[in-house]
GROMACS .gro file of C-alpha atoms in nm:
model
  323
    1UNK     CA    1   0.000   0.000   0.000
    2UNK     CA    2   0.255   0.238   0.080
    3UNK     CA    3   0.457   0.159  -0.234
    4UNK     CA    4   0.157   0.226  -0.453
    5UNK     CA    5   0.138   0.591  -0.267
    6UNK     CA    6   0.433   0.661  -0.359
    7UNK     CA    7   0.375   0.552  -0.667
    8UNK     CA    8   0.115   0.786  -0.749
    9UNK     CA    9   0.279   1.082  -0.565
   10UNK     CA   10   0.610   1.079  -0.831
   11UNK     CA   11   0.378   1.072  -1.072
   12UNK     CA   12   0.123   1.358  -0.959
   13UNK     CA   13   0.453   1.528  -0.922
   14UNK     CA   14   0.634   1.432  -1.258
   15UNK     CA   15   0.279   1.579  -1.432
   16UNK     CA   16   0.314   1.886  -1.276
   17UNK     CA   17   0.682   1.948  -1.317
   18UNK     CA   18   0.637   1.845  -1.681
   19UNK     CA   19   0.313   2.094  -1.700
   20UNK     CA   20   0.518   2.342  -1.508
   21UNK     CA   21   0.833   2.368  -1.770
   22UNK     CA   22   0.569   2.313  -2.075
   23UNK     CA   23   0.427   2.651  -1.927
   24UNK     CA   24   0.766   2.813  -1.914
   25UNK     CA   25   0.917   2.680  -2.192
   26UNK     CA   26   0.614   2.801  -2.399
   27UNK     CA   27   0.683   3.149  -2.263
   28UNK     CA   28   1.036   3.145  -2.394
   29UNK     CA   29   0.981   3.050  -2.725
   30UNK     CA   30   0.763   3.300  -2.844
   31UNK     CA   31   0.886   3.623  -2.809
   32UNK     CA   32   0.664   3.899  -2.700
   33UNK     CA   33   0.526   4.183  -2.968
   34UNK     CA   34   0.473   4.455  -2.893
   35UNK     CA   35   0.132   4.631  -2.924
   36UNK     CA   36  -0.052   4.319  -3.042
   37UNK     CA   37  -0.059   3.968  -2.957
   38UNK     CA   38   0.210   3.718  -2.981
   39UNK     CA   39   0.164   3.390  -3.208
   40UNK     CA   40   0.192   3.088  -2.994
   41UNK     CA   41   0.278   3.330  -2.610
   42UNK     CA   42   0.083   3.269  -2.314
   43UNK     CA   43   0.156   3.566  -2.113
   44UNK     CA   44  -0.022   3.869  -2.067
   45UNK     CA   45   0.072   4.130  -2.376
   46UNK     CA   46   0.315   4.404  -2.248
   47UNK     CA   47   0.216   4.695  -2.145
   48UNK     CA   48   0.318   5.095  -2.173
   49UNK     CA   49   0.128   5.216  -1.933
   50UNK     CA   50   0.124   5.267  -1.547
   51UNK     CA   51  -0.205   5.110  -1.545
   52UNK     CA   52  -0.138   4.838  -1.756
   53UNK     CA   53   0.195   4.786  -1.552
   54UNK     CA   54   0.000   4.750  -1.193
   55UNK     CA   55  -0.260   4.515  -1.367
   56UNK     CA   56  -0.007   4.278  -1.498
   57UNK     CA   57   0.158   4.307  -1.130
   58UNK     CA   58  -0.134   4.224  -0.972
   59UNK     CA   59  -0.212   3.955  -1.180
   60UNK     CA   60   0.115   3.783  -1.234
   61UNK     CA   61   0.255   3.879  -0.854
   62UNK     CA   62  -0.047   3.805  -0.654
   63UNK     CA   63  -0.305   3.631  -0.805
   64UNK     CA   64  -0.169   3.368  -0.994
   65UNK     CA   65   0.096   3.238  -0.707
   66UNK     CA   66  -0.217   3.249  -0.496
   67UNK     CA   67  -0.412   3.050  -0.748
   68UNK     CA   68  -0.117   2.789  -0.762
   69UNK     CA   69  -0.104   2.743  -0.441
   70UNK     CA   70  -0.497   2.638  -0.384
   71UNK     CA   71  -0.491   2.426  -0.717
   72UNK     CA   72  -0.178   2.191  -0.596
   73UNK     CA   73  -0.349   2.180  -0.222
   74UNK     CA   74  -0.701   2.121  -0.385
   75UNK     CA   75  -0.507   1.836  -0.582
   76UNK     CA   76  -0.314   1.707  -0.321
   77UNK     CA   77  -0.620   1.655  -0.069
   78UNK     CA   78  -0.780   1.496  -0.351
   79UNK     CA   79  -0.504   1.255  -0.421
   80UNK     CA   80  -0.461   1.175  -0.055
   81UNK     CA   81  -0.837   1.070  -0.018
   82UNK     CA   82  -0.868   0.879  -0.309
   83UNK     CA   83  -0.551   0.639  -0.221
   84UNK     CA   84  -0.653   0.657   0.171
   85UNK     CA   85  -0.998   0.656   0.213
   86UNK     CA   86  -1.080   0.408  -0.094
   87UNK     CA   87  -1.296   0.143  -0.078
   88UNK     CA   88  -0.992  -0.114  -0.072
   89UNK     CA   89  -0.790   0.050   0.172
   90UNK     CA   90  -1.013   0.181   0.372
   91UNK     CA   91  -1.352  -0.140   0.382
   92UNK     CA   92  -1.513  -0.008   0.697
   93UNK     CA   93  -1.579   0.371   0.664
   94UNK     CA   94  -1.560   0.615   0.992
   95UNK     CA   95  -1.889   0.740   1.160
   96UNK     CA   96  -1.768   1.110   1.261
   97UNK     CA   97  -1.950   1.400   1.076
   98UNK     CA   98  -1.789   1.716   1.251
   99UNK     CA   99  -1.486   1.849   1.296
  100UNK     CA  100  -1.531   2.213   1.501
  101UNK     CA  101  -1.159   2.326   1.429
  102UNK     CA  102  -1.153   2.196   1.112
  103UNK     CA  103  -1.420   2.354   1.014
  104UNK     CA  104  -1.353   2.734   1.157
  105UNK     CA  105  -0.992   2.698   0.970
  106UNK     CA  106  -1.163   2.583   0.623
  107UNK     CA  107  -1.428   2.928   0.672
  108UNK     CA  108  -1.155   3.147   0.813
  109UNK     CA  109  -0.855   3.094   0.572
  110UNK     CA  110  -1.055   3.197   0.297
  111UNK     CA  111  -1.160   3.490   0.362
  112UNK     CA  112  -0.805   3.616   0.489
  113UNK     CA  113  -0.717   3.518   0.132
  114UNK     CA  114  -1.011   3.738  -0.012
  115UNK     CA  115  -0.908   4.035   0.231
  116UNK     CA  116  -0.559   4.022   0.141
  117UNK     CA  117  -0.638   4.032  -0.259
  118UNK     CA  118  -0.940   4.320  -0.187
  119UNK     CA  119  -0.629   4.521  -0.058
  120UNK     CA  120  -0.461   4.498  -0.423
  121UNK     CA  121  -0.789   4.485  -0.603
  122UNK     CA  122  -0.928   4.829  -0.434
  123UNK     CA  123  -0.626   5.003  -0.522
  124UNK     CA  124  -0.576   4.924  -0.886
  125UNK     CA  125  -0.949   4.977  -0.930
  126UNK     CA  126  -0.892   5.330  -0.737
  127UNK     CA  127  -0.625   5.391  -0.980
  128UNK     CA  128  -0.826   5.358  -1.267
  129UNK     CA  129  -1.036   5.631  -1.165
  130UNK     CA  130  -0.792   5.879  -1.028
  131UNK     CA  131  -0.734   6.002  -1.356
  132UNK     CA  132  -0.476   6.308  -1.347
  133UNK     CA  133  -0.533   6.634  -1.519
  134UNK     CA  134  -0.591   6.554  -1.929
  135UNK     CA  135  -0.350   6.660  -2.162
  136UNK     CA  136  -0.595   6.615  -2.400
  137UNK     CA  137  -0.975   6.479  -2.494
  138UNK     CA  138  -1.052   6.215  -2.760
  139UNK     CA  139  -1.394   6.113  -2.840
  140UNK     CA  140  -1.466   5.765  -2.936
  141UNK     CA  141  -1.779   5.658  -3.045
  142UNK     CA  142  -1.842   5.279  -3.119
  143UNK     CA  143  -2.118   5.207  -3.484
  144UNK     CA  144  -2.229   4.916  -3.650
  145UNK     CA  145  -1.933   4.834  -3.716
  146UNK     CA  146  -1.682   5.099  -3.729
  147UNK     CA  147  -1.549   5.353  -3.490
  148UNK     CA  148  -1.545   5.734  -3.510
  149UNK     CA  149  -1.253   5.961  -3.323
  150UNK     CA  150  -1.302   6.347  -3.243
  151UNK     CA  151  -1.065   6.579  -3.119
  152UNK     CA  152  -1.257   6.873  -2.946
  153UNK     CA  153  -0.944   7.004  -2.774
  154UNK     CA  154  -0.792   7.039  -3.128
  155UNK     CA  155  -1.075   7.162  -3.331
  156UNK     CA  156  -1.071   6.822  -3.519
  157UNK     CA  157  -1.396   6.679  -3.642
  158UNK     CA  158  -1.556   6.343  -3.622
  159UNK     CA  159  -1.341   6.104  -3.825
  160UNK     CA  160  -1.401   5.765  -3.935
  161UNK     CA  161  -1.176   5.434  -3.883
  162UNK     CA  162  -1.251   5.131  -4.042
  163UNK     CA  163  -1.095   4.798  -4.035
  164UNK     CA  164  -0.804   4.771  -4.315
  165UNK     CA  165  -0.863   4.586  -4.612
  166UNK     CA  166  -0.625   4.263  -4.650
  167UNK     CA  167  -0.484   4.331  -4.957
  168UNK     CA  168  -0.368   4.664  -4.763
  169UNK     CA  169  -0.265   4.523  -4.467
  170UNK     CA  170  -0.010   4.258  -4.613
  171UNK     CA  171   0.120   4.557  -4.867
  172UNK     CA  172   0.193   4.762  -4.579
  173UNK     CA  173   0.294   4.451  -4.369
  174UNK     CA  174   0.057   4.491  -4.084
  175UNK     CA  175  -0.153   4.262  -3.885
  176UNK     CA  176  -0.469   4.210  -4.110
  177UNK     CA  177  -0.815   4.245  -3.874
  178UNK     CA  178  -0.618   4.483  -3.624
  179UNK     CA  179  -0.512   4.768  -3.841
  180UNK     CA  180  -0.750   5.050  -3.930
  181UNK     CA  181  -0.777   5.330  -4.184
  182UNK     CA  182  -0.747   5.606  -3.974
  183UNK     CA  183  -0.582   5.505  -3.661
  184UNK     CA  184  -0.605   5.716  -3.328
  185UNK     CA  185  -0.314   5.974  -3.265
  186UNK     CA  186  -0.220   6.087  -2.967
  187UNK     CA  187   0.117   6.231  -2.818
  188UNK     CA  188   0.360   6.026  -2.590
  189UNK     CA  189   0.400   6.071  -2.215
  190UNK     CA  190   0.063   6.278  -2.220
  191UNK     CA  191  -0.232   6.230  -2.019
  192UNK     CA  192  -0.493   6.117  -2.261
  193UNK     CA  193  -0.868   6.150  -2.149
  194UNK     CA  194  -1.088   5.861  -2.351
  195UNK     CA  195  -1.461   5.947  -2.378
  196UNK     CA  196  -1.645   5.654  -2.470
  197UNK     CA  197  -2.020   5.623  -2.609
  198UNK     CA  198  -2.236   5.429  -2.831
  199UNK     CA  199  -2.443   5.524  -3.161
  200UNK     CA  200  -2.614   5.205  -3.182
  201UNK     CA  201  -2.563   4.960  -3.008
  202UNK     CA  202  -2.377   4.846  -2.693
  203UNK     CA  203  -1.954   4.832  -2.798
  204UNK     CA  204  -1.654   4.830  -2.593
  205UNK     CA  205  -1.326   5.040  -2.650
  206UNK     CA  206  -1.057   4.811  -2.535
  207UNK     CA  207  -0.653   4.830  -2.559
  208UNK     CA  208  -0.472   4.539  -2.385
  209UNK     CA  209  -0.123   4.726  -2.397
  210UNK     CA  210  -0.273   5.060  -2.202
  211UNK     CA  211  -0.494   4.797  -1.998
  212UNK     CA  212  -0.811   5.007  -2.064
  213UNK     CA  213  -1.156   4.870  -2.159
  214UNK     CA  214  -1.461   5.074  -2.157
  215UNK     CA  215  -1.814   5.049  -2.280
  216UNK     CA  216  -1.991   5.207  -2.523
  217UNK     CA  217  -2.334   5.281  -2.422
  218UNK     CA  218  -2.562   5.453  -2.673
  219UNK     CA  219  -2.741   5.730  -2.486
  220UNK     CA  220  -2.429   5.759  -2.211
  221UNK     CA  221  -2.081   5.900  -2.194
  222UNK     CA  222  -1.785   5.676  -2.023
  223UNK     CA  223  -1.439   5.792  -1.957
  224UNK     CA  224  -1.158   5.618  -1.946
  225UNK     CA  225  -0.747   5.745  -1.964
  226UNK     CA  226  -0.392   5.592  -2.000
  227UNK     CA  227  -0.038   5.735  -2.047
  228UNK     CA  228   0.175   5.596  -2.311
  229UNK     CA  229   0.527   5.600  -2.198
  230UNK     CA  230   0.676   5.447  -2.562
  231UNK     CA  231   0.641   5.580  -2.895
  232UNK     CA  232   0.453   5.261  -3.113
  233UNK     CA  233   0.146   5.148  -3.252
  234UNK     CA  234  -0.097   5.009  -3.045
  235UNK     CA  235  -0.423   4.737  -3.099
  236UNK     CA  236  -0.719   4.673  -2.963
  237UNK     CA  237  -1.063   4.590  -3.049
  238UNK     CA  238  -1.468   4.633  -2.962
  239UNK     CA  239  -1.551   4.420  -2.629
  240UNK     CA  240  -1.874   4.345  -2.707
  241UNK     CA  241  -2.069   4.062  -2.902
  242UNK     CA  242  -2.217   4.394  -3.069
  243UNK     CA  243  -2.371   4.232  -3.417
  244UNK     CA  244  -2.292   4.022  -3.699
  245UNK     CA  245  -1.950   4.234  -3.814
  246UNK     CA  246  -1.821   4.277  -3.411
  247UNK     CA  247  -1.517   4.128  -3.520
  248UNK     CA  248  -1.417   4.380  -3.794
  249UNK     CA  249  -1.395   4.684  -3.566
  250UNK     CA  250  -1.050   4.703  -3.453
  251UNK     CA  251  -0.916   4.995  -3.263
  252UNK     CA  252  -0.541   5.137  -3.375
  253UNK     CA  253  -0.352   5.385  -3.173
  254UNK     CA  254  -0.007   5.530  -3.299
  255UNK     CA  255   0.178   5.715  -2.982
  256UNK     CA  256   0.381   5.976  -3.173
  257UNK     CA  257   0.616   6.274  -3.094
  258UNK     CA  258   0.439   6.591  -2.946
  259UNK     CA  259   0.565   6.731  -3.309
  260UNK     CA  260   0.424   6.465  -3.508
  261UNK     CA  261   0.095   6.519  -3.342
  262UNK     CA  262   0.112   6.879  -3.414
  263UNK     CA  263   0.200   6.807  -3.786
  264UNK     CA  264  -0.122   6.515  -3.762
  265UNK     CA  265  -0.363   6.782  -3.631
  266UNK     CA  266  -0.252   7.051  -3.869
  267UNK     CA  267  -0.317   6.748  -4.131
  268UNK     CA  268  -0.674   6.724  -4.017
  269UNK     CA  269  -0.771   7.102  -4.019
  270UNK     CA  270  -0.744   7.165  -3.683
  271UNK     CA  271  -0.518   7.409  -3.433
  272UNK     CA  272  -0.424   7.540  -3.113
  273UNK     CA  273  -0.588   7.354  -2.834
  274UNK     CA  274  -0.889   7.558  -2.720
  275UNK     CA  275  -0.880   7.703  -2.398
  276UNK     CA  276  -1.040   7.512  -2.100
  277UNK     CA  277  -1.292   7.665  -1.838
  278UNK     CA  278  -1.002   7.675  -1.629
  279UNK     CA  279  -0.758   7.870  -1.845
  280UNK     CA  280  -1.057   8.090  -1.888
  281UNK     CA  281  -1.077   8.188  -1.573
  282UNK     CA  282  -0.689   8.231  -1.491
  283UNK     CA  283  -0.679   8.453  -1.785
  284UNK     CA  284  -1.014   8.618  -1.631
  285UNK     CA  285  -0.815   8.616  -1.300
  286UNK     CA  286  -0.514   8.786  -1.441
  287UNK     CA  287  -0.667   9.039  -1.644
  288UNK     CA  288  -0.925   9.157  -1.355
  289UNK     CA  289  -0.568   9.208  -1.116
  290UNK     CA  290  -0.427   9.373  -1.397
  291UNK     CA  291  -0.742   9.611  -1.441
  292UNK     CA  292  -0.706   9.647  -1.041
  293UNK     CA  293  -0.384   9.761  -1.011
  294UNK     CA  294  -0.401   9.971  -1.338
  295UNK     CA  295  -0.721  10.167  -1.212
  296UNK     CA  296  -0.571  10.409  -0.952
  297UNK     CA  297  -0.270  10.501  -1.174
  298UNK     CA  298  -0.539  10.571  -1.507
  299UNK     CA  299  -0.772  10.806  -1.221
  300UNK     CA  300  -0.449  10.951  -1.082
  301UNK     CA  301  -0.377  11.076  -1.475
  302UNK     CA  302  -0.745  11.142  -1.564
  303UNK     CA  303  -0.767  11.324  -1.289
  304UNK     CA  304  -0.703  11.747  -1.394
  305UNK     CA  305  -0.447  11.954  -1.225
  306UNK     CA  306  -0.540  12.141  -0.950
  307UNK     CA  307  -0.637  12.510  -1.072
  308UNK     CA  308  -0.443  12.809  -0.929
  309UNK     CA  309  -0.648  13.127  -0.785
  310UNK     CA  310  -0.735  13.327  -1.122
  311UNK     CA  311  -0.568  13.658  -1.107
  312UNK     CA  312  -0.906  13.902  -1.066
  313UNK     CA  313  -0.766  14.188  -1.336
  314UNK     CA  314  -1.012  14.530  -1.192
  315UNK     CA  315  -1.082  14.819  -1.427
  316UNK     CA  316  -0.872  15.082  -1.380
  317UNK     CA  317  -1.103  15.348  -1.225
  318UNK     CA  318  -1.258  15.629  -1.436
  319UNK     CA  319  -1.102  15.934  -1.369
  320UNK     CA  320  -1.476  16.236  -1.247
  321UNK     CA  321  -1.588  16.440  -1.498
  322UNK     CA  322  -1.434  16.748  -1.515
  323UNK     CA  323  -1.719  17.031  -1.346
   0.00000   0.00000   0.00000
C-alpha cells in the first residue's frame, strides 16, 4: 500500500513538473510583440502604461501564485483521499460528521485570502479612476461596425476608422483584422482622457497594452485614460458581441512625438488647443488684477491739475468828470 502511494505521488509530481516547464518553456519560445498579440505566447501582452503595468503586477505577482497554491493543495487533498480513504484501503468507513476546528480553519482561511487580494484589487481599481489632469480629450464613439474619433481640444472633427482591407494590410505589412484606416493619434508621455459612447448599439473600446476597456453605451458618456510612456502602434478591439460584423472593428492607436501630433492635427484642419474653463478663468483672474492695479494710476492721470487762484484783473477806475 505504501509503495503504490508513492507511486502515485512521483507521478502527480512528474505531471506537474512536466506541466510546469511546458508553461515556461512556452513562454520562452515566443517572443513577446509589442502592441498586439504574440503567435503561440501565453503571457499577458506588455504593457506601456502605469495602469497596464500595476494590472499585470497584480495579476502575475499576486493572483496567480495564490491561485497555484490552492490548485496543488485542492489536488493534493484529492489525491490523498482517493488512495486513503478508498474502498480497498479503507472497507469499513468512519462514523464522525464534525470536525469544530476543522471547520472554523476551512471558513476562516478563505476569507483572509479574499481580504488580502481586496487590498490589491481596491487600489488598482482606485487607480483607474484617479485620472490626473488631461492633456488632452478624444472622443470615441463605437457604430455598427466601425469607430469614429473626435478631437474637441484640437478643433478636429468626427473622423471615421474602419478595419483595413487585406490586400492593404499585407502591402503595408501589418496585422490584417487589427489595423485600421485612420488610426487614433495621440502624443507620448501625455495624459490622454478617452470618452467613450455608443451610436447604436452596446460596444466596448478596449486596448490590452494601455490595460483600458470601456463600454460604449448609446445614450451615455464613459471615460476612461492611459499614459503611453513608448512611442509605437498600439491594438485593440470592440468588447462586445455587438452584431454580426463585431469582429471587424478594430481599434489602432499610434503614440507619436508631441511634433508629429502637431504636424497630424494641422493634417486634419485643426489648431491650437482651445482654452479650457479653467484657463478661462486664470486669464479672467489675471486680467481683472491687472485692471485692479491699473485703475488708480489711469484716475491719478485722468484726474485734472489742481487750478491756481485766477488773477481778478479790476478796471482801472474812471477818472470824475471834469465840473
Amino acid at each position: 500500500m505504501k509503495s503504490r502511494f508513492q507511486g502515485l505521488r512521483a507521478l502527480a509530481a512528474g505531471i506537474v513538473a512536466a506541466a510546469t516547464g511546458a508553461f515556461w518553456g512556452a513562454g520562452a519560445l515566443a517572443e513577446d510583440m509589442m502592441g498586439q498579440p504574440t503567435p503561440g505566447a501565453i503571457d499577458l501582452q506588455p504593457g506601456v502604461t502605469p495602469l497596464r503595468a500595476d494590472a499585470i503586477f497584480f495579476h502575475n505577482a499576486i493572483l496567480l501564485p495564490i491561485i497555484t497554491i490552492i490548485t496543488l493543495f485542492v489536488l493534493a487533498l484529492l489525491v490523498w483521499v482517493i488512495v486513503r480513504y478508498n474502498k480497498r484501503a479503507n472497507p469499513v468507513p468512519a462514523r464522525w460528521s464534525h470536525n469544530t476546528p476543522l471547520e472554523v480553519v476551512w471558513t476562516l482561511v478563505p476569507v483572509l485570502i479574499l481580504v488580502f487580494i481586496a487590498i490589491f484589487s481596491f487600489k488598482l481599481l482606485y487607480a483607474y479612476h484617479d485620472m490626473p489632469k488631461p492633456d488632452l480629450t478624444v472622443k470615441a464613439t463605437g457604430y455598427q461596425w466601425y469607430w469614429g474619433y473626435e478631437y474637441p481640444d484640437q478643433n478636429v472633427s468626427e473622423f471615421v476608422s474602419n478595419m483595413l482591407p487585406e490586400d492593404e494590410a499585407r502591402a503595408k505589412n501589418v496585422p490584417f483584422r487589427l489595423a485600421a484606416t485612420e488610426p487614433m493619434v495621440v502624443p507620448v508621455g501625455k495624459t490622454v482622457r478617452v470618452l467613450v459612447t455608443g451610436a447604436d448599439v452596446i460596444h466596448a473600446f478596449a486596448v490590452p497594452s494601455f490595460g483600458i476597456i470601456t463600454d460604449a453605451v448609446p445614450g451615455r458618456v464613459n471615460e476612461t485614460w492611459f499614459k503611453a510612456d513608448r512611442v509605437g502602434t498600439y491594438y485593440g478591439n470592440c468588447r462586445e458581441l455587438c452584431g454580426v460584423d463585431h469582429a471587424f472593428m478594430p481599434i489602432e492607436v499610434r503614440v507619436v512625438s508631441q511634433a508629429d501630433f502637431d504636424a497630424w492635427v494641422a493634417s486634419k484642419g485643426g489648431g491650437a488647443p482651445a482654452p479650457t474653463p479653467s484657463a478661462l478663468d486664470a486669464a479672467a483672474d489675471a486680467a481683472g488684477a491687472a485692471n485692479t492695479e491699473a485703475a488708480p494710476a489711469a484716475a491719478d492721470a485722468a484726474q485734472p491739475a489742481a487750478a491756481e487762484p485766477a488773477a481778478t484783473t479790476q478796471p482801472a477806475p474812471v477818472a470824475p468828470a471834469a465840473k
